[in-house]
Coordinates of C-alpha atoms in Angstrom, one line a residue:
L1 CA 0.0 0.0 0.0
Q2 CA 1.5 3.5 -1.1
L3 CA 0.0 6.6 0.5
H4 CA 0.6 10.2 -0.4
T5 CA 0.2 12.4 2.8
Q6 CA 0.6 15.5 4.0
A7 CA 3.2 16.6 6.8
G8 CA 1.9 15.9 10.3
T9 CA -0.3 12.8 9.1
Y10 CA -0.1 9.8 11.9
I11 CA 0.5 7.1 9.7
K12 CA 0.6 4.5 12.3
E13 CA -2.6 5.8 13.8
Y14 CA -4.3 5.5 10.5
V15 CA -3.4 1.9 10.2
H16 CA -4.4 0.6 13.4
G17 CA -7.1 3.0 14.3
D18 CA -5.6 4.0 17.9
L19 CA -8.0 2.1 19.7
G20 CA -11.0 3.8 18.0
R21 CA -9.9 7.3 18.2
T22 CA -8.8 7.8 14.5
Q23 CA -11.6 7.4 12.3
P24 CA -11.4 6.0 9.1
S25 CA -8.6 3.5 9.8
L26 CA -7.2 0.9 7.8
A27 CA -8.8 -1.3 10.1
T28 CA -12.3 -0.1 9.9
V29 CA -12.4 0.4 6.0
G30 CA -11.1 -3.2 5.7
Q31 CA -14.0 -4.2 8.5
I32 CA -11.2 -6.1 10.7
H33 CA -11.1 -6.1 14.4
S34 CA -7.3 -4.7 14.2
A35 CA -4.4 -3.8 12.1
D36 CA -1.0 -3.2 12.6
L37 CA 2.1 -1.9 11.0
L38 CA 5.0 -4.0 10.5
E39 CA 7.0 -2.2 8.1
L40 CA 7.0 1.7 7.2
D41 CA 9.2 3.2 4.2
V42 CA 9.2 7.0 3.5
M43 CA 9.4 6.8 -0.2
D44 CA 9.5 10.2 -1.2
V45 CA 9.3 14.0 0.9
D46 CA 8.0 16.7 -1.3
L47 CA 9.3 19.7 -0.2
V48 CA 10.0 23.0 -2.1
W49 CA 13.4 24.2 -0.8
P50 CA 14.4 27.0 -0.4
P51 CA 10.7 28.4 0.2
V52 CA 9.7 30.6 -2.3
K53 CA 8.2 33.8 -0.7
E54 CA 4.7 34.5 -2.4
N55 CA 5.7 37.4 -4.5
Q56 CA 8.8 36.1 -5.7
E57 CA 8.9 35.1 -9.2
E58 CA 10.9 31.7 -9.7
E59 CA 13.8 31.8 -12.0
P60 CA 14.6 29.2 -14.8
L61 CA 17.5 27.0 -14.0
S62 CA 20.7 28.0 -15.9
G63 CA 24.3 26.8 -15.4
R64 CA 25.3 24.0 -13.2
V65 CA 22.0 22.3 -12.3
T66 CA 22.6 20.8 -8.7
P67 CA 20.5 17.7 -7.1
S68 CA 18.6 20.1 -5.1
D69 CA 17.5 21.8 -8.2
V70 CA 16.3 18.5 -9.6
A71 CA 14.3 18.2 -6.1
N72 CA 12.5 21.3 -6.2
I73 CA 11.7 20.8 -9.9
N74 CA 10.4 17.0 -9.2
N75 CA 8.3 18.5 -5.8
K76 CA 6.2 20.9 -7.9
R77 CA 5.0 17.6 -10.3
V78 CA 1.1 17.4 -10.3
L79 CA 0.1 13.9 -8.5
S80 CA -2.7 11.9 -10.5

């Protein structure tokens, strides 16, 4: 199962439901008594860094492109 969530999302609580305090949870959606998380891998972090001020226009990449430049471009992708 792959999830795309926002920062601050409690993934473990979403899986097991935190003793019924988190609704919906995978346990309730799957109509099972309980679920537990055995492994959690973070595949990607969507983060634009450094942050762009609202009134500041983005500059096109020129010259030497660094890995952080590529990461910033990738983080602005539209998720389907």
